[in-house]
Amino acid sequence: MASIVDTSVKHAYSSMAGAPAINGTAGSLIAALDAFLVTGWGSKSVDSAVISNGVCRLSFASGKSAAEIHSVIQVSGATPAGLNGEQRVTAVANGWVEFKTALPDGAVSGSISFKMAPAGWVKPFAGANLAVYQSQDPQSTRMFLHVDDTGSVSARVVGFESMTDVSSGAGAFPSLLQMPGGGYWAKSAQATAASVNWVLVADSRKFILLIAPNSSVGATFRAGITRGFGDDLHFRPGGDSYACSLSFAETPAQGNQGAGGLDGPAALLHAMPRNYTGLGSSVLHVAAPFSGSSNAVSGMDAAFGSFPSPVDGSLRLTKKYLAEFVGATPRCELPGLFHVPQASAFNTFKTGDFIPGTGALAGRRLMALTPSMGYSSAPTAGNAGVSFVDVTGPWR
């Protein structure tokens, strides 16, 4: 039976209890990706459990778990067996977590434990601070992401159509000509073990990652860069077997890391393995909002004025598309992420804030991210914006 609600979208962030640390040391990004995408993390043994009025409570005396409201856990060892599997958390405290169930009231037995549920990806190849990730969803494009985390302050990333080992593949995107050695993902502003703030959100085919590199320097430096890899929502009626994108920066320089962010200005820094016809090789795309300015950071985009709207107090959201240039026919829609075509949003929302969806997004929970092109200084409404990511789903 598992969950009675959709659990396809998972999310985690650095302030969760026991969350993996990303920092300026080799291998830290891979450790976080392993935990979130592949293995799960934050295992907790349960002392007792009971079902009452459609809610199951798992109790433990070992201290706060990693689970937070609306996160997804993976339960095992419970009787009745219908409780095992993924469950979306509805309430937490220092000694318990709760989730909804359709099972009848009564005691729960067994050697019960739970952990933060992984997003359902696999790691087919690995090496010393090297890793390859792939969606195992049978409907996915089955593309590979190679992560070289041998460096300190940044990692190198490249997608492949096929791979035979951790360092050998065909159909690279970006290609060797476009980006020799792959693109860059910033991890930290300094080569130390000081942790940075991060957010990961994913379904079984796409993950979105925000890292605030300068948060290793000071707690107020919470703005960052939003990257991602995986399958987008293609528009081609006959299908698009290569609708998988990787966003990246073209240099490791801290001042250039904002370019190519999913919620930043449009730039040809989103690689797909081939064009929509299935022919050719790696093609670079831009990510631009359907409404608003393609040259603005989300939440710093004054196309619809400032937030809150002086007319009705509303927050405006729009999806983003991928195309070969701004103004070209959209090829895909970016799943999960929303652009804010209003300025001054940072004055109200910061990374980790949650808001309820309304209208077409009713019943969903949206998490704020703080993107910036100038994250090396403390974020303000003048240098940082806000985007939102759907942590409820489904994205497809």
Short mmCIF file of N, CA and C in Angstrom, two decimals, residues 125-277:
data_model
loop_
_atom_site.label_atom_id
_atom_site.label_comp_id
_atom_site.label_asym_id
_atom_site.label_seq_id
_atom_site.Cartn_x
_atom_site.Cartn_y
_atom_site.Cartn_z
N PHE A 125 28.52 3.57 -12.03
CA PHE A 125 29.99 3.56 -12.03
C PHE A 125 30.51 4.53 -10.97
N ALA A 126 31.65 4.17 -10.39
CA ALA A 126 32.26 5.04 -9.38
C ALA A 126 33.77 4.86 -9.38
N GLY A 127 34.49 5.89 -8.95
CA GLY A 127 35.93 5.86 -8.80
C GLY A 127 36.32 6.74 -7.64
N ALA A 128 37.59 7.03 -7.49
CA ALA A 128 38.06 7.89 -6.41
C ALA A 128 37.57 9.32 -6.64
N ASN A 129 36.56 9.74 -5.89
CA ASN A 129 35.94 11.06 -6.02
C ASN A 129 35.37 11.29 -7.42
N LEU A 130 34.98 10.20 -8.07
CA LEU A 130 34.30 10.23 -9.36
C LEU A 130 33.00 9.44 -9.22
N ALA A 131 31.96 9.88 -9.90
CA ALA A 131 30.69 9.16 -9.83
C ALA A 131 29.89 9.37 -11.11
N VAL A 132 29.08 8.38 -11.44
CA VAL A 132 28.15 8.46 -12.56
C VAL A 132 26.75 8.16 -12.03
N TYR A 133 25.79 9.02 -12.37
CA TYR A 133 24.41 8.85 -11.92
C TYR A 133 23.50 8.69 -13.13
N GLN A 134 22.42 7.93 -12.92
CA GLN A 134 21.47 7.67 -14.00
C GLN A 134 20.08 7.44 -13.40
N SER A 135 19.07 8.00 -14.03
CA SER A 135 17.70 7.70 -13.63
C SER A 135 17.41 6.24 -13.96
N GLN A 136 16.72 5.54 -13.04
CA GLN A 136 16.30 4.17 -13.34
C GLN A 136 14.82 4.09 -13.71
N ASP A 137 14.19 5.25 -13.87
CA ASP A 137 12.80 5.29 -14.32
C ASP A 137 12.72 4.74 -15.74
N PRO A 138 11.90 3.73 -15.99
CA PRO A 138 11.83 3.14 -17.34
C PRO A 138 11.36 4.12 -18.41
N GLN A 139 10.73 5.22 -18.01
CA GLN A 139 10.28 6.22 -18.98
C GLN A 139 11.31 7.30 -19.22
N SER A 140 12.44 7.24 -18.54
CA SER A 140 13.45 8.29 -18.67
C SER A 140 14.26 8.12 -19.95
N THR A 141 15.05 9.15 -20.26
CA THR A 141 15.93 9.08 -21.42
C THR A 141 17.14 8.19 -21.15
N ARG A 142 17.39 7.86 -19.88
CA ARG A 142 18.49 6.98 -19.46
C ARG A 142 19.86 7.59 -19.71
N MET A 143 19.94 8.93 -19.73
CA MET A 143 21.23 9.59 -19.89
C MET A 143 22.05 9.48 -18.60
N PHE A 144 23.34 9.67 -18.73
CA PHE A 144 24.27 9.54 -17.62
C PHE A 144 24.84 10.91 -17.24
N LEU A 145 25.04 11.12 -15.94
CA LEU A 145 25.73 12.32 -15.45
C LEU A 145 27.04 11.89 -14.82
N HIS A 146 28.15 12.39 -15.36
CA HIS A 146 29.48 12.13 -14.80
C HIS A 146 29.88 13.31 -13.93
N VAL A 147 30.23 13.03 -12.68
CA VAL A 147 30.66 14.07 -11.74
C VAL A 147 32.10 13.79 -11.34
N ASP A 148 32.98 14.76 -11.60
CA ASP A 148 34.38 14.71 -11.18
C ASP A 148 34.53 15.63 -9.98
N ASP A 149 34.58 15.03 -8.79
CA ASP A 149 34.63 15.80 -7.55
C ASP A 149 36.02 15.70 -6.91
N THR A 150 37.05 15.62 -7.76
CA THR A 150 38.41 15.55 -7.26
C THR A 150 38.95 16.91 -6.83
N GLY A 151 38.27 17.98 -7.23
CA GLY A 151 38.70 19.32 -6.85
C GLY A 151 38.15 19.73 -5.51
N SER A 152 38.46 20.92 -5.09
CA SER A 152 38.03 21.41 -3.78
C SER A 152 36.82 22.32 -3.87
N VAL A 153 36.94 23.46 -4.54
CA VAL A 153 35.87 24.46 -4.50
C VAL A 153 34.84 24.28 -5.61
N SER A 154 35.13 23.42 -6.59
CA SER A 154 34.14 23.17 -7.64
C SER A 154 34.30 21.75 -8.17
N ALA A 155 33.23 21.25 -8.79
CA ALA A 155 33.24 19.94 -9.43
C ALA A 155 33.05 20.13 -10.93
N ARG A 156 33.49 19.15 -11.73
CA ARG A 156 33.28 19.15 -13.17
C ARG A 156 32.15 18.19 -13.49
N VAL A 157 31.27 18.57 -14.42
CA VAL A 157 30.12 17.74 -14.76
C VAL A 157 29.95 17.66 -16.27
N VAL A 158 29.56 16.48 -16.75
CA VAL A 158 29.27 16.29 -18.17
C VAL A 158 28.27 15.15 -18.31
N GLY A 159 27.34 15.28 -19.22
CA GLY A 159 26.39 14.21 -19.50
C GLY A 159 26.89 13.32 -20.63
N PHE A 160 26.41 12.08 -20.65
CA PHE A 160 26.75 11.15 -21.72
C PHE A 160 25.50 10.37 -22.14
N GLU A 161 25.44 10.04 -23.42
CA GLU A 161 24.37 9.17 -23.90
C GLU A 161 24.59 7.73 -23.45
N SER A 162 25.84 7.29 -23.42
CA SER A 162 26.17 5.94 -22.97
C SER A 162 27.51 5.96 -22.27
N MET A 163 27.72 4.99 -21.36
CA MET A 163 28.99 4.89 -20.65
C MET A 163 29.32 3.42 -20.43
N THR A 164 30.62 3.11 -20.46
CA THR A 164 31.08 1.75 -20.22
C THR A 164 31.85 1.62 -18.92
N ASP A 165 32.35 2.72 -18.38
CA ASP A 165 32.96 2.73 -17.06
C ASP A 165 32.94 4.16 -16.56
N VAL A 166 33.56 4.40 -15.40
CA VAL A 166 33.43 5.71 -14.76
C VAL A 166 34.05 6.84 -15.56
N SER A 167 34.95 6.53 -16.49
CA SER A 167 35.62 7.59 -17.24
C SER A 167 35.47 7.46 -18.75
N SER A 168 34.66 6.52 -19.22
CA SER A 168 34.53 6.30 -20.66
C SER A 168 33.07 6.37 -21.08
N GLY A 169 32.79 7.24 -22.06
CA GLY A 169 31.42 7.38 -22.53
C GLY A 169 31.37 7.94 -23.93
N ALA A 170 30.18 7.89 -24.52
CA ALA A 170 29.95 8.42 -25.86
C ALA A 170 28.76 9.37 -25.82
N GLY A 171 28.78 10.33 -26.75
CA GLY A 171 27.67 11.29 -26.82
C GLY A 171 27.71 12.28 -25.69
N ALA A 172 28.86 12.92 -25.48
CA ALA A 172 29.01 13.87 -24.37
C ALA A 172 28.18 15.12 -24.60
N PHE A 173 27.61 15.65 -23.52
CA PHE A 173 26.94 16.95 -23.55
C PHE A 173 27.17 17.68 -22.23
N PRO A 174 27.84 18.86 -22.28
CA PRO A 174 28.38 19.53 -23.46
C PRO A 174 29.51 18.71 -24.08
N SER A 175 29.70 18.92 -25.37
CA SER A 175 30.73 18.17 -26.09
C SER A 175 32.12 18.67 -25.73
N LEU A 176 33.13 17.91 -26.15
CA LEU A 176 34.51 18.29 -25.90
C LEU A 176 34.82 19.64 -26.53
N LEU A 177 34.25 19.91 -27.70
CA LEU A 177 34.47 21.19 -28.37
C LEU A 177 33.77 22.33 -27.64
N GLN A 178 32.58 22.05 -27.11
CA GLN A 178 31.82 23.10 -26.42
C GLN A 178 32.40 23.42 -25.05
N MET A 179 32.86 22.41 -24.33
CA MET A 179 33.32 22.61 -22.95
C MET A 179 34.31 21.52 -22.59
N PRO A 180 35.57 21.66 -22.99
CA PRO A 180 36.57 20.62 -22.70
C PRO A 180 36.63 20.28 -21.21
N GLY A 181 36.47 19.00 -20.90
CA GLY A 181 36.52 18.58 -19.50
C GLY A 181 35.21 18.69 -18.76
N GLY A 182 34.18 19.26 -19.40
CA GLY A 182 32.88 19.40 -18.75
C GLY A 182 32.68 20.75 -18.12
N GLY A 183 31.44 21.01 -17.71
CA GLY A 183 31.10 22.26 -17.06
C GLY A 183 31.50 22.25 -15.59
N TYR A 184 31.25 23.39 -14.94
CA TYR A 184 31.61 23.55 -13.53
C TYR A 184 30.37 23.74 -12.67
N TRP A 185 30.40 23.12 -11.49
CA TRP A 185 29.43 23.38 -10.44
C TRP A 185 30.21 23.84 -9.21
N ALA A 186 29.94 25.05 -8.74
CA ALA A 186 30.62 25.57 -7.56
C ALA A 186 30.14 24.84 -6.32
N LYS A 187 31.07 24.56 -5.41
CA LYS A 187 30.73 23.94 -4.13
C LYS A 187 30.93 24.91 -2.97
N SER A 188 32.08 25.59 -2.94
CA SER A 188 32.42 26.45 -1.81
C SER A 188 33.34 27.57 -2.28
N ALA A 189 33.34 28.64 -1.52
CA ALA A 189 34.22 29.76 -1.83
C ALA A 189 35.62 29.55 -1.27
N GLN A 190 35.80 28.52 -0.46
CA GLN A 190 37.11 28.27 0.12
C GLN A 190 37.36 26.78 0.23
N ALA A 191 38.62 26.39 0.09
CA ALA A 191 39.00 24.98 0.11
C ALA A 191 39.19 24.50 1.55
N THR A 192 38.08 24.47 2.28
CA THR A 192 38.10 24.02 3.67
C THR A 192 36.92 23.09 3.91
N ALA A 193 36.85 22.55 5.12
CA ALA A 193 35.75 21.67 5.50
C ALA A 193 34.55 22.43 6.04
N ALA A 194 34.56 23.75 5.93
CA ALA A 194 33.40 24.54 6.38
C ALA A 194 32.21 24.25 5.48
N SER A 195 31.10 23.86 6.06
CA SER A 195 29.92 23.45 5.29
C SER A 195 29.24 24.64 4.64
N VAL A 196 28.58 24.36 3.51
CA VAL A 196 27.79 25.38 2.82
C VAL A 196 26.31 25.02 2.90
N ASN A 197 25.47 26.00 2.64
CA ASN A 197 24.03 25.75 2.57
C ASN A 197 23.68 25.18 1.20
N TRP A 198 22.77 24.19 1.18
CA TRP A 198 22.36 23.59 -0.08
C TRP A 198 20.92 23.11 0.01
N VAL A 199 20.31 22.94 -1.16
CA VAL A 199 18.97 22.38 -1.28
C VAL A 199 18.99 21.41 -2.46
N LEU A 200 18.38 20.25 -2.30
CA LEU A 200 18.20 19.29 -3.39
C LEU A 200 16.74 18.91 -3.47
N VAL A 201 16.20 18.94 -4.70
CA VAL A 201 14.82 18.53 -4.95
C VAL A 201 14.83 17.69 -6.22
N ALA A 202 14.07 16.59 -6.23
CA ALA A 202 14.13 15.71 -7.39
C ALA A 202 12.89 14.85 -7.50
N ASP A 203 12.64 14.40 -8.72
CA ASP A 203 11.79 13.24 -8.92
C ASP A 203 12.69 12.15 -9.51
N SER A 204 12.12 11.11 -10.04
CA SER A 204 12.93 9.99 -10.50
C SER A 204 13.65 10.27 -11.81
N ARG A 205 13.45 11.47 -12.40
CA ARG A 205 14.05 11.75 -13.70
C ARG A 205 14.79 13.08 -13.77
N LYS A 206 14.67 13.92 -12.77
CA LYS A 206 15.31 15.24 -12.80
C LYS A 206 15.66 15.67 -11.38
N PHE A 207 16.85 16.23 -11.18
CA PHE A 207 17.13 16.83 -9.88
C PHE A 207 17.58 18.27 -10.04
N ILE A 208 17.24 19.07 -9.04
CA ILE A 208 17.57 20.49 -8.98
C ILE A 208 18.39 20.70 -7.72
N LEU A 209 19.50 21.41 -7.85
CA LEU A 209 20.45 21.62 -6.76
C LEU A 209 20.80 23.08 -6.63
N LEU A 210 20.59 23.64 -5.46
CA LEU A 210 21.08 24.99 -5.16
C LEU A 210 22.18 24.89 -4.11
N ILE A 211 23.33 25.48 -4.40
CA ILE A 211 24.43 25.58 -3.44
C ILE A 211 24.77 27.06 -3.26
N ALA A 212 24.96 27.45 -2.01
CA ALA A 212 25.39 28.82 -1.68
C ALA A 212 26.87 28.77 -1.31
N PRO A 213 27.78 28.92 -2.29
CA PRO A 213 29.22 28.70 -2.03
C PRO A 213 29.80 29.58 -0.94
N ASN A 214 29.35 30.83 -0.86
CA ASN A 214 29.94 31.74 0.11
C ASN A 214 29.40 31.58 1.52
N SER A 215 28.43 30.69 1.70
CA SER A 215 27.95 30.45 3.06
C SER A 215 29.01 29.75 3.90
N SER A 216 30.06 29.24 3.26
CA SER A 216 31.19 28.70 4.03
C SER A 216 31.98 29.82 4.70
N VAL A 217 31.83 31.04 4.20
CA VAL A 217 32.54 32.19 4.75
C VAL A 217 31.75 32.83 5.88
N GLY A 218 30.42 32.95 5.69
CA GLY A 218 29.58 33.58 6.69
C GLY A 218 28.13 33.17 6.53
N ALA A 219 27.41 33.06 7.64
CA ALA A 219 26.04 32.57 7.63
C ALA A 219 25.09 33.47 6.84
N THR A 220 25.44 34.74 6.66
CA THR A 220 24.53 35.64 5.93
C THR A 220 24.65 35.51 4.42
N PHE A 221 25.68 34.80 3.95
CA PHE A 221 25.90 34.68 2.50
C PHE A 221 25.12 33.48 1.97
N ARG A 222 23.81 33.59 1.96
CA ARG A 222 22.95 32.44 1.69
C ARG A 222 22.46 32.38 0.25
N ALA A 223 22.81 33.34 -0.58
CA ALA A 223 22.39 33.27 -1.98
C ALA A 223 23.30 32.30 -2.73
N GLY A 224 22.78 31.72 -3.80
CA GLY A 224 23.57 30.72 -4.51
C GLY A 224 23.21 30.57 -5.97
N ILE A 225 23.58 29.41 -6.50
CA ILE A 225 23.37 29.09 -7.91
C ILE A 225 22.54 27.83 -7.99
N THR A 226 21.54 27.83 -8.86
CA THR A 226 20.67 26.68 -9.02
C THR A 226 21.06 25.93 -10.28
N ARG A 227 21.42 24.67 -10.12
CA ARG A 227 21.81 23.81 -11.24
C ARG A 227 20.83 22.65 -11.34
N GLY A 228 21.00 21.84 -12.37
CA GLY A 228 20.15 20.66 -12.49
C GLY A 228 20.60 19.74 -13.59
N PHE A 229 20.12 18.51 -13.50
CA PHE A 229 20.36 17.50 -14.53
C PHE A 229 19.15 16.58 -14.61
N GLY A 230 18.82 16.19 -15.84
CA GLY A 230 17.77 15.20 -16.02
C GLY A 230 16.75 15.58 -17.07
N ASP A 231 15.69 14.80 -17.12
CA ASP A 231 14.70 14.91 -18.19
C ASP A 231 13.76 16.08 -17.98
N ASP A 232 13.57 16.84 -19.05
CA ASP A 232 12.62 17.94 -19.04
C ASP A 232 11.31 17.51 -19.70
N LEU A 233 10.31 18.37 -19.64
CA LEU A 233 8.98 18.05 -20.18
C LEU A 233 8.92 18.51 -21.62
N HIS A 234 9.15 17.58 -22.54
CA HIS A 234 9.24 17.95 -23.95
C HIS A 234 7.86 18.24 -24.54
N PHE A 235 7.86 19.04 -25.61
CA PHE A 235 6.62 19.42 -26.29
C PHE A 235 6.39 18.64 -27.59
N ARG A 236 7.35 17.87 -28.05
CA ARG A 236 7.23 17.21 -29.35
C ARG A 236 6.21 16.08 -29.27
N PRO A 237 5.13 16.12 -30.07
CA PRO A 237 4.07 15.11 -29.98
C PRO A 237 4.57 13.69 -30.19
N GLY A 238 5.55 13.53 -31.07
CA GLY A 238 6.04 12.19 -31.36
C GLY A 238 7.10 11.70 -30.39
N GLY A 239 7.42 12.51 -29.38
CA GLY A 239 8.43 12.14 -28.41
C GLY A 239 9.76 12.82 -28.68
N ASP A 240 10.58 12.91 -27.65
CA ASP A 240 11.90 13.53 -27.73
C ASP A 240 12.83 12.72 -26.84
N SER A 241 13.52 11.75 -27.42
CA SER A 241 14.35 10.83 -26.66
C SER A 241 15.62 11.47 -26.10
N TYR A 242 15.87 12.73 -26.45
CA TYR A 242 17.08 13.41 -26.00
C TYR A 242 16.75 14.67 -25.21
N ALA A 243 15.56 14.72 -24.64
CA ALA A 243 15.12 15.88 -23.86
C ALA A 243 15.64 15.78 -22.43
N CYS A 244 16.95 15.78 -22.32
CA CYS A 244 17.64 15.73 -21.03
C CYS A 244 18.65 16.87 -21.02
N SER A 245 18.65 17.67 -19.97
CA SER A 245 19.55 18.83 -19.96
C SER A 245 20.45 18.84 -18.74
N LEU A 246 21.61 19.46 -18.91
CA LEU A 246 22.59 19.68 -17.85
C LEU A 246 22.94 21.16 -17.86
N SER A 247 22.72 21.83 -16.73
CA SER A 247 23.09 23.24 -16.62
C SER A 247 24.46 23.34 -15.97
N PHE A 248 25.26 24.32 -16.40
CA PHE A 248 26.64 24.40 -15.94
C PHE A 248 27.19 25.81 -16.12
N ALA A 249 28.32 26.07 -15.45
CA ALA A 249 29.10 27.28 -15.68
C ALA A 249 30.29 26.92 -16.55
N GLU A 250 30.81 27.90 -17.30
CA GLU A 250 31.89 27.61 -18.24
C GLU A 250 33.28 27.87 -17.67
N THR A 251 33.37 28.44 -16.48
CA THR A 251 34.67 28.63 -15.84
C THR A 251 34.52 28.35 -14.34
N PRO A 252 35.62 28.03 -13.66
CA PRO A 252 35.55 27.82 -12.21
C PRO A 252 35.58 29.11 -11.41
N ALA A 253 35.80 30.24 -12.10
CA ALA A 253 35.90 31.52 -11.40
C ALA A 253 34.61 31.81 -10.63
N GLN A 254 34.75 32.15 -9.36
CA GLN A 254 33.59 32.38 -8.51
C GLN A 254 32.67 33.46 -9.08
N GLY A 255 33.26 34.48 -9.68
CA GLY A 255 32.45 35.58 -10.21
C GLY A 255 31.62 35.20 -11.41
N ASN A 256 31.93 34.08 -12.05
CA ASN A 256 31.19 33.65 -13.25
C ASN A 256 30.25 32.48 -13.01
N GLN A 257 30.17 32.03 -11.77
CA GLN A 257 29.38 30.83 -11.50
C GLN A 257 27.88 31.06 -11.64
N GLY A 258 27.42 32.30 -11.53
CA GLY A 258 25.99 32.56 -11.65
C GLY A 258 25.46 32.32 -13.05
N ALA A 259 26.31 32.41 -14.05
CA ALA A 259 25.87 32.21 -15.43
C ALA A 259 25.40 30.78 -15.64
N GLY A 260 24.29 30.64 -16.33
CA GLY A 260 23.77 29.32 -16.62
C GLY A 260 22.92 28.72 -15.52
N GLY A 261 22.64 29.49 -14.46
CA GLY A 261 21.76 28.99 -13.41
C GLY A 261 20.34 28.82 -13.93
N LEU A 262 19.63 27.88 -13.37
CA LEU A 262 18.27 27.60 -13.83
C LEU A 262 17.31 28.77 -13.59
N ASP A 263 17.61 29.59 -12.58
CA ASP A 263 16.72 30.72 -12.28
C ASP A 263 17.40 32.06 -12.51
N GLY A 264 18.47 32.05 -13.32
CA GLY A 264 19.16 33.28 -13.67
C GLY A 264 18.86 33.72 -15.08
N PRO A 265 19.58 34.72 -15.59
CA PRO A 265 19.37 35.19 -16.96
C PRO A 265 19.66 34.08 -17.97
N ALA A 266 18.98 34.15 -19.11
CA ALA A 266 19.15 33.14 -20.15
C ALA A 266 20.59 33.16 -20.67
N ALA A 267 21.19 31.97 -20.76
CA ALA A 267 22.54 31.83 -21.30
C ALA A 267 22.65 30.45 -21.94
N LEU A 268 23.47 30.35 -22.97
CA LEU A 268 23.64 29.07 -23.68
C LEU A 268 24.54 28.14 -22.86
N LEU A 269 24.05 27.77 -21.70
CA LEU A 269 24.81 26.94 -20.77
C LEU A 269 23.95 25.79 -20.23
N HIS A 270 23.05 25.31 -21.08
CA HIS A 270 22.21 24.17 -20.76
C HIS A 270 22.35 23.19 -21.92
N ALA A 271 23.09 22.12 -21.70
CA ALA A 271 23.43 21.20 -22.80
C ALA A 271 22.43 20.06 -22.88
N MET A 272 22.06 19.71 -24.12
CA MET A 272 21.25 18.53 -24.39
C MET A 272 22.01 17.66 -25.40
N PRO A 273 21.85 16.32 -25.33
CA PRO A 273 22.69 15.44 -26.15
C PRO A 273 22.50 15.58 -27.65
N ARG A 274 21.29 15.88 -28.10
CA ARG A 274 21.02 16.10 -29.52
C ARG A 274 19.85 17.07 -29.65
N ASN A 275 19.56 17.50 -30.88
CA ASN A 275 18.40 18.37 -31.04
C ASN A 275 17.11 17.55 -31.04
N TYR A 276 15.98 18.22 -31.15
CA TYR A 276 14.70 17.55 -30.99
C TYR A 276 14.41 16.50 -32.06
N THR A 277 15.11 16.55 -33.19
CA THR A 277 14.90 15.55 -34.23
C THR A 277 15.60 14.23 -33.91
#
